[in-house]
Amino acid sequence: MRHLMSPLDFTVEELDKLFDLAGDIEKNPEKYAKKCDGKKLATCFYEPSTRTRLSFEAAMYNLGGHVIGFSDAGSSSASKGESVSDTIRMISCYADICAMRHPKEGAPMVASTKSRIPVINAGDGGHQHPTQTLTDLLTIRSLKGRLNNFTIGLCGDLKFGRTVHSLIHALVRYDNIQFIFISPDELRIPDYVTEMLQEKGISYKEVIRLEDVMEELDLLYMTRVQRERFFNEEDYVRLKDFYILNKEKMKLAKPDMLVLHPLPRVNEISVEVDEDERAVYFKQVQYGVYVRMALILTLLELV
Ligand code: NCD
């Protein structure tokens, strides 16, 4: 039995297979409409979510399966003091696969050690968000036709943004990826990430102004300032509108540069950018459903 805790749990070859499967699902959805007949997905969300939880649920319904679960810790027995280990033992009796989001880093991993069903990490604190990364990779691969030879700019909250941490770890396995980290000083990418890049001899630079690097980018990954992980509101207010991608800045970019965002967006991308065909963050949401369908089928060994 396999779980998904980090994007590195799959080899590059396994990811290719998963993305091929997602591509086939996109083209032939009817072929998959009954694959999960009689199966249940449990969504255990101890932290707010719209996209990720609904995306998992839509994925399971698209496969003909059922969904049970809870969408906030307050309405689960966690509020009575139950541990994730006990909760997953119980969920193992009710469902065939579980997607878990938790504010504590490593909580889904702890759950997986006690689970009798595959557990998918749907985001653990500021740590990892592997299914968002699968979504990001599938989007890039589908729209660009490759996952190598890119300069990617990651912009915004690089300190607390788990989607950023997961995506970097996944991208270093592909050839000739250059990273440009764009953040205010206070929200710089953590040292453990840059140390990993140095060890692997992967080139990166850190800058503060988005305008200074816009023309170099093949991909721009925008992120929201992660309010819920700040220690004080004052710092959040000071930093929240540090970046606002607008039409003017888009003029500096290559004609085929793609703008991605894991969403939710707050102010960091002006709505006027939505009309630009390089803005692909809503397409990304659709790819998220296909890749989660492929993941559920793979972990349930139904392919
Ligand atoms: C992200 C998350 O939860 O980390 N959202 C998502 O799952 N698409 C990004 C965010 O909340 O900023």
XYZ file of C-alpha atoms and ligand atoms in Angstrom:
315
model
C 0.000 0.000 0.000
C 1.238 3.485 -0.928
C 0.622 6.916 0.522
C 1.448 10.333 -0.906
C 3.250 12.606 1.542
C 5.643 14.445 -0.764
C 5.911 14.776 -4.548
C 9.168 12.833 -4.236
C 7.240 9.715 -3.225
C 6.819 9.110 -6.949
C 9.788 8.704 -9.290
C 9.938 10.893 -12.394
C 8.877 7.849 -14.457
C 5.912 7.194 -12.164
C 4.918 10.849 -12.438
C 5.039 10.584 -16.222
C 2.663 7.623 -16.047
C 0.374 9.534 -13.706
C 0.315 12.558 -16.035
C -0.346 10.336 -19.059
C -3.264 8.830 -17.173
C -4.539 12.340 -16.277
C -4.264 13.246 -19.970
C -6.314 10.212 -20.945
C -8.920 11.081 -18.298
C -9.166 14.574 -19.806
C -9.756 13.135 -23.274
C -11.977 10.181 -22.359
C -13.773 10.970 -19.092
C -16.549 8.436 -19.759
C -13.998 5.588 -19.693
C -13.338 6.367 -16.019
C -16.852 7.232 -14.855
C -17.388 3.944 -12.980
C -13.841 2.984 -12.006
C -14.407 3.723 -8.310
C -17.837 2.169 -8.100
C -18.428 1.220 -4.448
C -15.285 2.982 -3.192
C -15.223 5.744 -0.590
C -12.889 8.694 -0.181
C -12.638 10.328 3.248
C -11.671 14.001 3.230
C -10.322 14.919 6.679
C -9.664 18.657 6.671
C -8.423 20.172 9.922
C -7.682 23.451 8.150
C -9.734 25.625 5.757
C -9.853 24.710 2.090
C -12.134 25.263 -0.853
C -10.228 24.087 -3.896
C -8.333 21.145 -2.593
C -11.224 19.512 -0.742
C -13.781 20.123 -3.481
C -11.267 19.030 -6.094
C -10.766 15.702 -4.302
C -14.509 15.290 -3.912
C -15.214 16.149 -7.553
C -12.443 13.729 -8.589
C -14.021 10.877 -6.597
C -17.538 11.620 -7.884
C -16.184 11.740 -11.462
C -14.859 8.228 -10.866
C -18.253 7.001 -9.674
C -17.184 6.763 -6.017
C -18.537 8.244 -2.796
C -17.209 10.808 -0.363
C -17.411 11.151 3.423
C -15.504 13.487 5.730
C -15.322 16.746 7.611
C -14.210 20.185 6.563
C -13.106 21.711 9.818
C -11.462 20.455 12.961
C -14.182 22.038 15.117
C -16.804 19.662 13.752
C -14.630 16.554 14.209
C -13.607 14.669 17.343
C -10.283 16.540 17.211
C -12.190 19.164 19.212
C -12.666 16.473 21.908
C -8.950 15.747 21.905
C -8.751 12.733 19.564
C -5.318 12.177 17.979
C -4.866 11.882 14.201
C -3.585 8.341 14.795
C -6.861 7.293 16.390
C -8.916 9.181 13.825
C -7.215 7.443 10.894
C -7.645 4.010 12.512
C -11.338 4.693 12.623
C -11.472 6.196 9.104
C -9.706 3.028 7.858
C -12.890 1.126 8.817
C -15.141 3.504 6.893
C -13.300 4.467 3.703
C -10.890 3.103 1.066
C -8.645 6.169 0.766
C -8.157 9.367 2.755
C -7.066 12.917 1.874
C -5.917 14.804 4.971
C -5.068 18.466 5.514
C -3.645 19.537 8.861
C -2.081 22.725 10.297
C 0.695 20.663 11.919
C 3.620 19.709 9.727
C 3.961 15.943 9.573
C 0.449 15.120 10.854
C -0.624 13.259 7.676
C 2.665 11.343 7.861
C 1.915 10.257 11.441
C -1.567 9.220 10.308
C -0.143 7.167 7.425
C 1.912 5.024 9.834
C -1.298 3.878 11.566
C -3.502 3.666 8.504
C -4.868 0.603 6.725
C -5.817 2.739 3.703
C -3.744 5.050 1.453
C -3.358 8.532 2.958
C -2.791 11.593 0.773
C -1.238 14.698 2.301
C -3.555 17.525 1.233
C -1.304 20.156 2.850
C 0.521 20.038 6.198
C 1.276 23.416 7.770
C 3.955 25.345 5.890
C 5.601 22.090 4.819
C 4.294 20.301 1.718
C 1.299 20.232 -0.587
C 2.038 17.387 -3.007
C -1.280 17.292 -4.858
C -0.985 21.010 -5.635
C 2.457 20.224 -7.032
C 1.059 17.413 -9.175
C -1.500 19.939 -10.408
C 1.212 22.506 -11.166
C 3.391 19.974 -12.994
C 0.487 18.640 -15.056
C -0.490 22.204 -15.995
C 3.031 23.058 -17.129
C 3.478 19.763 -18.970
C 0.108 20.062 -20.726
C 0.487 23.707 -21.745
C 4.220 23.797 -22.464
C 4.738 20.203 -23.541
C 7.743 19.711 -21.267
C 8.987 19.865 -17.677
C 12.606 20.791 -18.385
C 14.529 23.825 -19.669
C 12.715 26.579 -17.821
C 13.434 29.698 -15.859
C 10.746 29.842 -13.212
C 10.058 32.808 -10.969
C 8.379 32.092 -7.639
C 6.928 35.242 -6.162
C 5.348 36.236 -2.856
C 5.394 34.343 0.418
C 8.276 31.963 -0.146
C 8.792 31.461 3.575
C 5.423 30.024 4.562
C 4.084 28.929 1.169
C 3.957 25.144 1.209
C 3.012 24.986 -2.472
C 6.304 26.704 -3.272
C 8.349 24.307 -1.132
C 6.716 21.268 -2.707
C 7.058 22.571 -6.257
C 10.775 23.355 -5.925
C 11.488 19.882 -4.550
C 9.656 18.345 -7.479
C 11.212 20.543 -10.191
C 14.843 19.932 -9.231
C 14.529 16.454 -10.709
C 14.123 17.871 -14.230
C 16.995 19.159 -16.392
C 18.031 22.772 -16.700
C 15.580 24.469 -14.353
C 16.685 27.901 -13.124
C 14.925 29.370 -10.122
C 14.366 33.057 -9.437
C 12.963 33.718 -5.969
C 11.093 36.997 -5.745
C 10.112 38.026 -2.221
C 10.490 40.724 0.402
C 13.344 40.049 2.810
C 10.990 38.890 5.555
C 9.415 36.221 3.345
C 12.562 34.782 1.761
C 12.798 31.156 0.769
C 13.995 29.073 3.783
C 17.677 28.161 4.031
C 16.963 24.453 3.910
C 15.645 24.924 0.370
C 18.581 27.011 -0.895
C 21.030 24.598 0.771
C 19.394 21.737 -1.114
C 19.765 23.674 -4.385
C 23.429 24.432 -3.657
C 24.139 20.775 -2.886
C 22.608 19.769 -6.197
C 24.440 22.531 -8.089
C 21.179 24.086 -9.295
C 21.296 27.757 -10.138
C 19.021 30.255 -8.405
C 18.910 33.913 -7.516
C 16.942 35.938 -5.024
C 15.508 39.347 -5.889
C 13.025 41.742 -4.358
C 11.501 43.467 -7.393
C 9.338 41.482 -9.794
C 9.868 44.049 -12.573
C 13.615 43.403 -12.546
C 13.307 39.775 -13.665
C 9.996 39.625 -15.502
C 11.549 39.428 -18.976
C 13.718 36.420 -18.003
C 10.833 34.185 -16.976
C 9.233 31.267 -18.803
C 6.914 30.616 -15.853
C 5.754 32.876 -13.046
C 4.324 31.212 -9.947
C 2.495 33.812 -7.859
C 1.487 33.133 -4.255
C -0.593 34.748 -1.543
C 0.935 36.020 1.701
C -0.003 33.273 4.175
C -1.817 35.321 6.806
C -2.653 32.320 9.019
C 1.043 31.518 9.551
C 2.074 35.000 10.705
C 2.769 35.654 14.347
C 1.369 39.168 14.265
C -1.185 40.980 12.176
C 0.989 44.103 11.785
C 3.630 42.230 9.785
C 0.937 40.701 7.622
C -0.651 44.072 6.873
C 2.746 45.534 5.981
C 3.578 42.719 3.552
C 0.261 41.634 2.084
C 0.264 43.976 -0.904
C 3.981 43.883 -1.598
C 3.369 42.408 -5.067
C 0.536 43.146 -7.390
C 0.837 41.660 -10.846
C -0.994 43.916 -13.297
C -1.230 44.580 -17.036
C 1.744 46.939 -16.950
C 4.045 44.295 -15.482
C 2.696 41.658 -17.877
C 3.938 43.857 -20.741
C 7.495 43.159 -19.588
C 7.022 39.389 -19.855
C 7.710 37.011 -22.730
C 4.723 36.483 -25.038
C 4.514 32.827 -23.986
C 5.286 33.151 -20.279
C 2.647 31.369 -18.167
C 1.300 32.775 -14.908
C 0.353 30.122 -12.366
C -1.160 30.540 -8.908
C -2.315 27.784 -6.544
C -5.227 30.077 -5.491
C -6.847 31.532 -3.467
C -5.743 34.876 -4.829
C -6.015 37.893 -2.554
C -4.554 41.044 -4.148
C -1.357 39.712 -5.697
C -2.825 39.370 -9.181
C -5.025 42.158 -10.409
C -8.260 40.850 -11.989
C -7.374 42.665 -15.231
C -4.671 40.015 -15.767
C -7.312 37.249 -15.896
C -8.097 38.100 -19.521
C -4.472 37.681 -20.580
C -4.110 34.309 -22.283
C -0.874 33.744 -20.362
C -2.859 33.677 -17.100
C -3.573 29.968 -16.606
C -4.533 29.767 -12.927
C -8.133 28.804 -13.625
C -7.052 26.143 -16.137
C -4.770 24.908 -13.356
C -7.861 24.225 -11.208
C -9.270 21.962 -13.938
C -5.989 20.050 -14.244
C -6.145 19.590 -10.466
C -9.255 17.455 -10.823
C -7.741 15.267 -13.567
C -4.550 14.673 -11.640
C -6.418 13.829 -8.419
C -8.539 11.344 -10.369
C -5.347 9.768 -11.703
C -3.861 9.716 -8.204
C -6.892 8.062 -6.600
C -6.907 5.366 -9.313
C -3.174 4.800 -8.890
C -3.199 4.559 -5.087
C -6.248 2.280 -5.156
C -4.449 0.132 -7.760
C -7.352 0.396 -10.171
C -5.142 0.984 -13.236
C -2.800 26.591 -1.228
C -2.603 25.980 0.139
O -3.575 25.573 0.793
O -1.453 25.874 0.545
N -4.119 26.501 -1.656
C -4.488 25.411 -2.368
O -4.538 24.319 -1.862
N -4.705 25.572 -3.673
C -2.274 27.957 -1.356
C -2.724 28.970 -0.381
O -3.552 28.713 0.495
O -2.230 30.096 -0.505
